[in-house]
Coordinates of C-alpha atoms in Angstrom, one line a residue:
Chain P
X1 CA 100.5 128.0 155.5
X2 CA 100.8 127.4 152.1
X3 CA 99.5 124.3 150.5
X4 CA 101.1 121.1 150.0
X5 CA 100.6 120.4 146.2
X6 CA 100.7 117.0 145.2
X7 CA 102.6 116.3 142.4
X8 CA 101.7 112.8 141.2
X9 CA 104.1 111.2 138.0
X10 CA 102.8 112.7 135.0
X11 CA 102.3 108.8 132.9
X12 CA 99.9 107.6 136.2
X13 CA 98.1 111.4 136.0
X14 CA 97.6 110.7 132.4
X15 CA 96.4 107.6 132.7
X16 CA 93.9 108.5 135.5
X17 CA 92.5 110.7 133.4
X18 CA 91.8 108.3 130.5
X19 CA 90.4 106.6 133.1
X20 CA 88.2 108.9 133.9
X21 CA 87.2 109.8 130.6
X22 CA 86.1 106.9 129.7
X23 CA 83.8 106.6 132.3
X24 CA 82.4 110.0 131.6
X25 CA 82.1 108.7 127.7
X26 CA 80.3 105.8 129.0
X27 CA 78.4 107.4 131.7
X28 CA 77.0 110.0 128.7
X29 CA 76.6 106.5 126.1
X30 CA 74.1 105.5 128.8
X31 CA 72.7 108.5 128.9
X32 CA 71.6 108.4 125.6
X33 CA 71.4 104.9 125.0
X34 CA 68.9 104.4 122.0
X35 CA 71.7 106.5 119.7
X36 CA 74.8 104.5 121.5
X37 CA 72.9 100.9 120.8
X38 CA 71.9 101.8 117.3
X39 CA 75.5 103.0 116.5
X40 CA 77.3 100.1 118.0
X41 CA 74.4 97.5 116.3
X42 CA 74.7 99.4 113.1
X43 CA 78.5 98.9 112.7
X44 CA 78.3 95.5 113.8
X45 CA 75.7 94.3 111.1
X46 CA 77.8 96.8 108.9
X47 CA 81.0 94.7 109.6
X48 CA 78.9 91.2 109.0
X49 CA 77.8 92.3 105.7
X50 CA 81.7 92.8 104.3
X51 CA 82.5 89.3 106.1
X52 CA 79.6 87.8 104.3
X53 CA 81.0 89.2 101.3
X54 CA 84.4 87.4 101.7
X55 CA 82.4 84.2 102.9
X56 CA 80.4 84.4 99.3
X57 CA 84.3 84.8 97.7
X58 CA 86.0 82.1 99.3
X59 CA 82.9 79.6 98.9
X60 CA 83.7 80.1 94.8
X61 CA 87.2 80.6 95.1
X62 CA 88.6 78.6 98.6
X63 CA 92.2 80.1 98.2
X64 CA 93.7 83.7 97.4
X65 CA 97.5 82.8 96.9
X66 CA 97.7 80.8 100.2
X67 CA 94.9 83.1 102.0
X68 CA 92.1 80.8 103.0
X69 CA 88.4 82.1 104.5
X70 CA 90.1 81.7 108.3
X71 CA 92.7 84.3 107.2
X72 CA 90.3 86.7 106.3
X73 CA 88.8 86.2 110.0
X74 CA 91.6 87.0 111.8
X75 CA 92.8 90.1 109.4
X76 CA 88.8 91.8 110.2
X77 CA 89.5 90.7 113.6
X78 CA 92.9 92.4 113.8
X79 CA 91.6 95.3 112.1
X80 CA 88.1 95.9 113.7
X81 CA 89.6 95.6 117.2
X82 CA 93.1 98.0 116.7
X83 CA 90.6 100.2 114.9
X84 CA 87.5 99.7 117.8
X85 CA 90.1 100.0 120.8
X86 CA 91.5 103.4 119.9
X87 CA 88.6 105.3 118.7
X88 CA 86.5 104.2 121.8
X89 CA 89.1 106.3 123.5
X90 CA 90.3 108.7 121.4
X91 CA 88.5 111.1 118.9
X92 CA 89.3 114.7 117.8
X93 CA 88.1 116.9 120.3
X94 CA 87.7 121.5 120.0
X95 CA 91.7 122.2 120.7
X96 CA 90.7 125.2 122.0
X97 CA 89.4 124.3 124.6
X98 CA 92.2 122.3 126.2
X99 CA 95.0 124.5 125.3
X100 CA 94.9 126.4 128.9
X101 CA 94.3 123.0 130.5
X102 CA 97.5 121.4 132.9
X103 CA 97.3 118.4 130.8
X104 CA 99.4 117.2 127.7
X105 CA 97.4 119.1 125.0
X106 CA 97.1 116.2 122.4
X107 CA 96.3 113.6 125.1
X108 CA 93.8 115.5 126.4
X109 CA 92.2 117.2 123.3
X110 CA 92.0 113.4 122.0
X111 CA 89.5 111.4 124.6
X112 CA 86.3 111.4 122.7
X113 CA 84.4 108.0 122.6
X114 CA 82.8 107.5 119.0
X115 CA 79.7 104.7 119.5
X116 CA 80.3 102.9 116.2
X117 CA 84.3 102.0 117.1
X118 CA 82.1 100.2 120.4
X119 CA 80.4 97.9 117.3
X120 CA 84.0 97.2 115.6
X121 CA 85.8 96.5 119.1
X122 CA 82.4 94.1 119.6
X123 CA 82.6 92.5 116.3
X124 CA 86.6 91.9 115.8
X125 CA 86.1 90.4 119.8
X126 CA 83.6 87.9 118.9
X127 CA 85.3 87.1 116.0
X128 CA 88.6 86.2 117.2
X129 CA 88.1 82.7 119.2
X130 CA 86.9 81.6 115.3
X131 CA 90.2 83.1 114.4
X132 CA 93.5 82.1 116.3
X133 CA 93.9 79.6 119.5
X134 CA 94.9 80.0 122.7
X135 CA 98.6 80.2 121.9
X136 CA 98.7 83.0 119.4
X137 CA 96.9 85.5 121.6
X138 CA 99.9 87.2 122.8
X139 CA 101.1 87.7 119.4
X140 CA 97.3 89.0 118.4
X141 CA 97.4 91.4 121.4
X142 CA 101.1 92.7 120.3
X143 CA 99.3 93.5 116.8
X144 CA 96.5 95.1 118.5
X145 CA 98.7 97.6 120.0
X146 CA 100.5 98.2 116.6
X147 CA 97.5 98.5 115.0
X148 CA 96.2 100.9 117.6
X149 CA 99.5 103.0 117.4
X150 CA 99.5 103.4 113.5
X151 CA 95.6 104.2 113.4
X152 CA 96.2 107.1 116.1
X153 CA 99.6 108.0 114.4
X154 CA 97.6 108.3 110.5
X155 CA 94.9 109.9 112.1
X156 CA 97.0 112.6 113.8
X157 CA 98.4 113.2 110.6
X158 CA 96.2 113.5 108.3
X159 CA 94.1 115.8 111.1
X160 CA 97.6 117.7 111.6
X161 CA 97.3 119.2 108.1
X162 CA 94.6 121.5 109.2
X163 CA 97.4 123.4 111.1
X164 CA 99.3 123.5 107.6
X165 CA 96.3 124.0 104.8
X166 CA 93.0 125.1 106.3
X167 CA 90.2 122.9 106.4
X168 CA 91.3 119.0 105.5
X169 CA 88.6 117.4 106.7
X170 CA 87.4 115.8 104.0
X171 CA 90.6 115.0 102.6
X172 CA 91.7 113.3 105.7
X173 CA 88.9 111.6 106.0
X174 CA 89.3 110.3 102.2
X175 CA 92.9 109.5 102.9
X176 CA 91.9 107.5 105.8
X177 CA 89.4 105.6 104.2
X178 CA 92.2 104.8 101.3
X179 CA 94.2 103.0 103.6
X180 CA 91.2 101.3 105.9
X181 CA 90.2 100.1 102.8
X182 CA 93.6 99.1 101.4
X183 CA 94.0 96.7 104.8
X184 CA 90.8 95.5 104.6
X185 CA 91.9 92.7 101.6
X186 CA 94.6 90.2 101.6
X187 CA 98.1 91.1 101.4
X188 CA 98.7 88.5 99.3
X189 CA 96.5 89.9 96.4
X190 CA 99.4 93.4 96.4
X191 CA 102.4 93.3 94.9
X192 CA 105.6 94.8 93.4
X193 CA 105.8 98.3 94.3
X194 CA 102.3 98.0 95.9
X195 CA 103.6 95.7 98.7
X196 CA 106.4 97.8 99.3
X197 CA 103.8 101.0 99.9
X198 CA 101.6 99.3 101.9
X199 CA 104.4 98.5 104.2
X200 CA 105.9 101.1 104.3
X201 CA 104.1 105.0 103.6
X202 CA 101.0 104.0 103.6
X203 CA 101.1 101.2 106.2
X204 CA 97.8 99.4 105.7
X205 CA 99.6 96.6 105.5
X206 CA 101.3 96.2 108.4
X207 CA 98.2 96.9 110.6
X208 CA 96.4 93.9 109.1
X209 CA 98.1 92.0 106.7
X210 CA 101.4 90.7 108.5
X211 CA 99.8 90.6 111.8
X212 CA 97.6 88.1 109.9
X213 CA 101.1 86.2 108.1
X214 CA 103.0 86.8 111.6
X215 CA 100.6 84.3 113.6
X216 CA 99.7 81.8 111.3
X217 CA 103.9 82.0 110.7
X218 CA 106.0 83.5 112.8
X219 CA 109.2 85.4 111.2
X220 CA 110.7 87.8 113.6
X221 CA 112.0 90.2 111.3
X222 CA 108.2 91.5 110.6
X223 CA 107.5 91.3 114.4
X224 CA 110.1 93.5 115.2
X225 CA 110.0 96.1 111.9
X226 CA 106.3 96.4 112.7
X227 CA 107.0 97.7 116.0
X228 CA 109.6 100.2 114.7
X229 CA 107.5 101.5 111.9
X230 CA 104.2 102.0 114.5
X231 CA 107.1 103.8 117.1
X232 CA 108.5 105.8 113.9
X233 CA 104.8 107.0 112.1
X234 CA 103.9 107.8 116.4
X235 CA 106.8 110.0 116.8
X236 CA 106.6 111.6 113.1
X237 CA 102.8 112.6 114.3
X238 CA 103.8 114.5 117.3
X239 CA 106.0 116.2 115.2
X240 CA 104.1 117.2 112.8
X241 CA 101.1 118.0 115.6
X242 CA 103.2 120.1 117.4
X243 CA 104.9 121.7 114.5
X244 CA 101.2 122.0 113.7
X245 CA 100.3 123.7 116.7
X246 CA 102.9 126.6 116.8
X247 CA 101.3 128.0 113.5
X248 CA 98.1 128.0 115.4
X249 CA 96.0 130.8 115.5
X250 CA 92.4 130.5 117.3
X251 CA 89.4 133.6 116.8
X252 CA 89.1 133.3 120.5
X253 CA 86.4 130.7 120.5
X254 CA 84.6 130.5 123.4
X255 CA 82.1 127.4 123.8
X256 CA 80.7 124.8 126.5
X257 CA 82.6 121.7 126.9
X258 CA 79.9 119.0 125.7
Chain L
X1 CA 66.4 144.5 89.8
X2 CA 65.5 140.8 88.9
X3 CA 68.9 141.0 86.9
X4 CA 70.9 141.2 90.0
X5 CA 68.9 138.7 91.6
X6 CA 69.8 136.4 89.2
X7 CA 73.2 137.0 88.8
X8 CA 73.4 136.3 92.5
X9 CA 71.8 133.0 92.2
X10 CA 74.3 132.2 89.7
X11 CA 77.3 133.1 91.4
X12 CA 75.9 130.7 94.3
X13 CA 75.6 128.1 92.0
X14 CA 79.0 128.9 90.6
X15 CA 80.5 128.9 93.9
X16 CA 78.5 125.3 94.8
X17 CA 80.3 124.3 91.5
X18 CA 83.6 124.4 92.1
X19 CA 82.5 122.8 95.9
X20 CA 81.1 120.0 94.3
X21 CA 84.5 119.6 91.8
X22 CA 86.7 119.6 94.9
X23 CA 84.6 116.6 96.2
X24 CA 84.5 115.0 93.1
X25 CA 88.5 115.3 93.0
X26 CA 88.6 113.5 96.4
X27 CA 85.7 111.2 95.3
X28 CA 88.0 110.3 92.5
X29 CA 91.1 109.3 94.3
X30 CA 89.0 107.1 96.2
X31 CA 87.4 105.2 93.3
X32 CA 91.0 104.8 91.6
X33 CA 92.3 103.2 95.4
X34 CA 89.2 100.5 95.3
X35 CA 89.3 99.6 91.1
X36 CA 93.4 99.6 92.0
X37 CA 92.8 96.6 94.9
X38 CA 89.9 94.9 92.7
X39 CA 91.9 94.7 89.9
X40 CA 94.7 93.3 92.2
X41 CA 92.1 90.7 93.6
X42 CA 90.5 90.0 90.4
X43 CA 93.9 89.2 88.8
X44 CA 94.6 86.7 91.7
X45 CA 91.5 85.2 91.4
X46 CA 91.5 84.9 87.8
X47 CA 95.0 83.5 87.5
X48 CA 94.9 81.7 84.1
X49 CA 91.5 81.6 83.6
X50 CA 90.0 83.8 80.9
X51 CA 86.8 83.8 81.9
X52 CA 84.7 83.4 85.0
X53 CA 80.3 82.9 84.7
X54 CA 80.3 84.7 81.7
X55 CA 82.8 87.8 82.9
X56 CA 86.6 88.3 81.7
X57 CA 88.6 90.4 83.8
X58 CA 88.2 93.3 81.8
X59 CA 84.5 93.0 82.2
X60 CA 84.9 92.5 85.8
X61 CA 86.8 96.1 86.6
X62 CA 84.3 98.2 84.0
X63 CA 81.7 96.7 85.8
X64 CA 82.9 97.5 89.1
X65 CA 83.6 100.8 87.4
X66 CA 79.9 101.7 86.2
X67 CA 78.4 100.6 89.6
X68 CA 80.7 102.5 91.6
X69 CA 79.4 105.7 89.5
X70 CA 76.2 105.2 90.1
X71 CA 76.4 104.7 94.1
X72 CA 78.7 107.6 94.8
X73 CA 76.4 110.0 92.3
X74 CA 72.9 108.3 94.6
X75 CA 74.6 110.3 97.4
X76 CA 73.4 108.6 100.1
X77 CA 74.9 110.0 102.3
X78 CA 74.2 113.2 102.1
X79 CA 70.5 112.6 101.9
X80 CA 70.7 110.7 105.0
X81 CA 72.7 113.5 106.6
X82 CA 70.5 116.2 105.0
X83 CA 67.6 114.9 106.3
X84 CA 68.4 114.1 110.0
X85 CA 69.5 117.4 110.7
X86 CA 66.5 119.2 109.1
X87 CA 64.3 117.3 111.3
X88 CA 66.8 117.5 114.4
X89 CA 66.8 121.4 113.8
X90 CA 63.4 121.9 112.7
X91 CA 64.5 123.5 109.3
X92 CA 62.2 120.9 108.1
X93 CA 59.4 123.3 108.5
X94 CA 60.4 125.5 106.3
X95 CA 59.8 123.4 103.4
X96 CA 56.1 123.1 104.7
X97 CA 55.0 126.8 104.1
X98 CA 56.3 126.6 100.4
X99 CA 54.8 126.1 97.7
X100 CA 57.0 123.2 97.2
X101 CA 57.0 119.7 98.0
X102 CA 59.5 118.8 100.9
X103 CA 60.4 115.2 99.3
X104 CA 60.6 117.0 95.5
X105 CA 63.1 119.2 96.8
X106 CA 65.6 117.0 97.8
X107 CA 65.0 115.5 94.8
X108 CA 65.5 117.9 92.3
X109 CA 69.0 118.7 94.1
X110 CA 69.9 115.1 94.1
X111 CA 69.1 114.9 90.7
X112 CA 72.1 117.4 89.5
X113 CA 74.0 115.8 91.9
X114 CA 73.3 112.7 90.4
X115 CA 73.9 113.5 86.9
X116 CA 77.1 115.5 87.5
X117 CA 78.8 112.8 90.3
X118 CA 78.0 109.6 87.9
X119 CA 79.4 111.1 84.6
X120 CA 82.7 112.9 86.3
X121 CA 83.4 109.5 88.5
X122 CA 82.3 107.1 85.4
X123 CA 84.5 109.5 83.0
X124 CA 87.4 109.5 85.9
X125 CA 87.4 105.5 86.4
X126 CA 86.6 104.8 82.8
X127 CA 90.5 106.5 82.1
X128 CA 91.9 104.3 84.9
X129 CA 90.5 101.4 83.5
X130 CA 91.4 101.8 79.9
X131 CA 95.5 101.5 81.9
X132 CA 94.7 98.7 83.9
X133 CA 92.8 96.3 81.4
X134 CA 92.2 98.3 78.5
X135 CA 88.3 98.8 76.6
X136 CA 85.8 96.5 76.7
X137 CA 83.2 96.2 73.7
X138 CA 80.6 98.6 73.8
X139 CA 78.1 99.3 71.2
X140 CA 76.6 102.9 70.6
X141 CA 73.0 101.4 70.6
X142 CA 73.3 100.4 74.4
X143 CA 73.3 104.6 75.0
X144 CA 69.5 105.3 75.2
X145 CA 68.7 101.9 76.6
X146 CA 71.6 102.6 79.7
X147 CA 70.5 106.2 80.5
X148 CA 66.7 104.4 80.3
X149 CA 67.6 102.1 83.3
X150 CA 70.4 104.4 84.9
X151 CA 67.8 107.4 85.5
X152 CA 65.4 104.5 86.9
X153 CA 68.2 103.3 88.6
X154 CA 68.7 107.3 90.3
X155 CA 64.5 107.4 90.9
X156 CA 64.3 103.9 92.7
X157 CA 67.9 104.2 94.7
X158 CA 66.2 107.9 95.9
X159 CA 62.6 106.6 96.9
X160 CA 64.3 103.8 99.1
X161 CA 67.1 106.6 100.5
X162 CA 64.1 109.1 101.5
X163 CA 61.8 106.2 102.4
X164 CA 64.4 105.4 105.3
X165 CA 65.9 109.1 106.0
X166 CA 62.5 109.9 106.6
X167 CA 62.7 107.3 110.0
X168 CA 65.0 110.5 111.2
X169 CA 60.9 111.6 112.1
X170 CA 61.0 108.6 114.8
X171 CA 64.4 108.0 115.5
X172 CA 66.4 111.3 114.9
X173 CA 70.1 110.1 113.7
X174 CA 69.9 107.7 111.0
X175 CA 73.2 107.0 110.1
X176 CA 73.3 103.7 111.4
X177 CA 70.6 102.7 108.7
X178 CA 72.9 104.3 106.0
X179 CA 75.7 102.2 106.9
X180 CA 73.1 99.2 107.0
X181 CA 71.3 100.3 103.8
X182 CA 75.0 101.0 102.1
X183 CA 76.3 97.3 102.8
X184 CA 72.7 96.2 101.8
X185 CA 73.9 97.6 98.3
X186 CA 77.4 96.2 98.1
X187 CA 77.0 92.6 99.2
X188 CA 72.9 91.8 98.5
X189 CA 72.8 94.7 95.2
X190 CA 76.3 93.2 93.7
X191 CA 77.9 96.6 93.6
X192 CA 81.9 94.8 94.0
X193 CA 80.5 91.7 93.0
X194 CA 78.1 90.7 90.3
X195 CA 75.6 88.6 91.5
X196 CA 76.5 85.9 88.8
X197 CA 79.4 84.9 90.9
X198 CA 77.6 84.3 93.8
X199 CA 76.4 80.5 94.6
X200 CA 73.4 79.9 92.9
X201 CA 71.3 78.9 95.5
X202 CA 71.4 82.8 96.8
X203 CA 72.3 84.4 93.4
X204 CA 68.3 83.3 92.3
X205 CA 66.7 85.2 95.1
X206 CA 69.1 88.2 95.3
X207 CA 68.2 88.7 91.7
X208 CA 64.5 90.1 92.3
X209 CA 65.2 92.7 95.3
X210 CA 65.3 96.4 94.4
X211 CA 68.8 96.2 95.2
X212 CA 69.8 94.1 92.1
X213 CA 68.1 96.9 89.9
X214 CA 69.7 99.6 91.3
X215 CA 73.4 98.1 91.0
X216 CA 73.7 94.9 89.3
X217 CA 71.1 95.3 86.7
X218 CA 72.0 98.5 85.0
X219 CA 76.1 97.2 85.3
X220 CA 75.8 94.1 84.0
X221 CA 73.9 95.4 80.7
X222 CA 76.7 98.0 80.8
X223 CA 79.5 95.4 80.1
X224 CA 77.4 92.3 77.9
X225 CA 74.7 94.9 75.8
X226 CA 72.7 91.9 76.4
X227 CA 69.1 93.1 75.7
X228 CA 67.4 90.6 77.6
X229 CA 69.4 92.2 80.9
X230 CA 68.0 95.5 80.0
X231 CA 64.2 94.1 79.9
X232 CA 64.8 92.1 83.2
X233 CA 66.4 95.2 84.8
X234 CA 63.2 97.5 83.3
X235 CA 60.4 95.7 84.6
X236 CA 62.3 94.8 88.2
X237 CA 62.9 98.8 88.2
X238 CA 59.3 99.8 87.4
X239 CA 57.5 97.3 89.6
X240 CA 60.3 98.1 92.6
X241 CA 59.8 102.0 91.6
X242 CA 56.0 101.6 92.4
X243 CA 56.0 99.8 95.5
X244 CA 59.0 102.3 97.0
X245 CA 57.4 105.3 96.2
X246 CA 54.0 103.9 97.6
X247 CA 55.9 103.2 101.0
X248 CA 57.7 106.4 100.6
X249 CA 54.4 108.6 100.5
X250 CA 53.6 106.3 103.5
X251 CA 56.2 107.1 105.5
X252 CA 56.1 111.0 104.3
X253 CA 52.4 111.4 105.4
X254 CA 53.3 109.8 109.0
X255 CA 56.5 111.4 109.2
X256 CA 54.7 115.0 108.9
X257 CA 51.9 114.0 111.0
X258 CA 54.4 114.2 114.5
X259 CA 55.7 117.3 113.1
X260 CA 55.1 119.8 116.0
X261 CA 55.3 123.2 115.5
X262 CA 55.2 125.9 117.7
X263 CA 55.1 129.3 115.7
X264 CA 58.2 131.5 115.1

């Protein structure tokens, strides 16, 4: 009599759902179109304006300690497609909601599309065949997913502090926009204690700047410490998040799912 | 009676006070992150060289420092933000049974926003760049002539903000033409930049959009005192003044004329 339940592997159920959540993301960007296309448009004009920017610098200047106007390409496009790629898919999302859910509560709380990230994933894209050849792309796409990893990791953080201090909205989103900014220039313009920040606390310089030194000259030792940092700054933001989430105390919110 | 309404007003503005200083702490930390990485990239550029078109490095960062002032106190932003949801949530109506002017409003509050974000971020950024390249010379007659062209600088940046917030009538979220508008500022106004180090061939024509009068204008007469800037900057503001606020009204008269509303 009773039911069979089907238990499917947690990783492929998880995955499913991203799945499915981006489709619903999608489904509701075509819904309302106009605001999806304007958003995506606006971010990619946004993004051409700071390349123009650069292309007005290095038509004075040609060379910033070995960085040369091709450089800067690929660092946007490492960094406008890590950054597009994850926050097409992930977003902070009402915990409340999702705390009674089956799902893992931070994976599921985290699927929210934002439109502009569709603009960056969009821009970095079409910039990249101007950026590296055919044989670096499996190098690029390692950095993508390192990139991805730390952006979701910071984020997670600095959105974790809520559990710890109230409302750190704006803070976070100061913070974030610190380090977005910080790995938006050449490494090779830091140094000194600087450098060593960047790649290590504050790691804006490992999702742009050594991907960037990495494929134009491979060194294996900042392959493999960039993996380790994005796997250390993931597992330090579950932590935190979850350390986070024991402290948490809801007013019994009650709302529609939108 | 009146003597408790007042007091209450004050403690609201008391209370937006310390708000405001909380944001202008956080503004803060981002303006000493951004002169931190220009003064890195300035140094790299400049290497040896002790001057480049006319700016030393020092020159460079104060520059950087006074335009940076006056974009964060514009607020943008928040005008942008303001607006759209007023018209998204009909609030906007409200204004339209006062016997107040919808577009003075936000202007009056942007104004004290204005004057207190540019002096704390300028003061603020003006300490950091004393460490990082020390003072830069500065004659006490360029006062009256700087707040001249730095409160024409607050008018024309507003008229052009409300001119396209006011699209929020037709298009509802605007935040896309912010980001558009902001970058507008930075790259074609010379906000990180001055416009001198630009090739010539663009530098000529960027020049003469209202852009160059709300950034580049006002800084560079900031760091060289050179009168000649100020009288550029002055007429480009008054002529760009006139023409925005003409397409402002514009705009403001349409905008109101698809305002439905259905009693309540």
């Amino acid at each position: 009599m009773a039911a069979k339940i089907k238990r499917r592997n947690p990783i492929v159920s998880h995955i499913r759902l991203l799945i499915e959540s981006t489709k619903l993301n999608l489904y509701s960007a075509m819904e309302y179109k106009f605001n999806f296309i304007m958003y995506a448009l606006g971010m990619f004009i946004n993004d051409i304006f700071w390349l123009a920017l650069w292309f007005i610098l290095f038509t004075r200047f040609e060379n910033l300690n070995g960085w040369v106007f091709k450089d800067i390409l690929l660092l946007y496009s490492v960094l406008t497609v890590s950054f597009g790629i994850v926050f097409s898919l992930f977003g902070s999302g009402k915990l409340d909601y999702y705390l009674t859910l089956p799902k893992n509560v931070l994976f599921h709380s985290s699927l929210k599309m934002s439109y502009s990230a569709v603009g960056d994933l969009l821009f970095g894209l079409a910039l990249a065949p101007f950026a590296i050849g055919i044989s670096d792309i499996p190098l690029y796409l390692y950095f993508l997913i390192t990139g991805g990893i730390l952006f979701f990791s910071i984020t997670l953080i600095f959105n974790s502090l809520s559990f710890f201090i109230g409302s750190s909205e704006r803070l976070g989103g100061i913070a974030f926009e610190s380090i977005l900014s910080l790995a938006s220039y050449p490494l090779s313009v830091y140094g000194g204690i600087t450098k060593f920040i960047l790649l290590t606390l504050l790691p804006a310089g490992l999702i742009s700047g050594i991907p960037v030194q990495v494929i134009r000259r491979f060194d294996l030792t900042w392959f493999l410490l960039t993996g380790a940092i994005a796997i250390v700054f993931l597992t330090v933001a579950i932590l935190i998040f979850y350390k986070g989430l024991k402290r948490y105390e809801s007013g019994n919110l009650l709302y529609a799912k939108d | 009676m009146k003597i408790r309404k007042y007091s209450a007003i004050s403690k609201i503005e008391f209370k937006q006070g310390f708000q405001y200083f909380f944001d202008f702490l956080l503004s803060a930390f981002f303006i000493v992150v951004i002169l931190f990485v220009f003064s890195n990239l300035w140094r790299t550029i400049y290497g040896t060289k002790a001057t480049i078109d006319g700016f030393s490095i020092g020159m460079m960062i104060w520059y950087l420092a006074f335009t940076e002032a006056v974009t964060m106190g514009m607020g943008w932003r928040s005008l942008f933000e303001t607006v759209s949801d007023e018209v998204k949530n009909g609030t906007v109506s409200n204004y339209l049974t006062k016997p107040l002017s919808y577009v003075g409003w936000h202007m009056s509050k942007g104004f004290s926003k204005f004057v207190i974000t540019f002096v704390t971020v300028l003061f603020i950024s003006s300490v950091l760049c004393l460490l990082l390249v020390g003072p830069i010379s500065f004659s006490y007659f360029q006062i009256i002539p700087l707040i001249i062209i730095t409160l024409m600088t607050f008018i024309l940046s507003f008229f052009i903000g409300m001119s396209l917030s006011l699209l929020a009538f037709w298009l509802e979220d605007v935040t896309a033409l912010y980001w558009i508008l902001q970058k507008g500022l930075f790259i074609l106004g010379g906000m990180l930049i001055p416009l001198d180090v630009y090739p010539a061939a663009i530098s000529k024509y960027l020049t003469y959009l209202p852009f160059a009068f709300i950034v580049y204008g006002p800084g560079k007469y900031f760091v060289t005192g050179d009168i000649s800037v100020f009288t550029h900057t002055l007429i480009g503001q008054i002529f760009w003044v006139s023409i925005c606020a003409g397409i402002m009204i514009l705009i403001y008269k349409l905008a109101i004329g698809r305002l439905n509303i259905h009693g309540g």
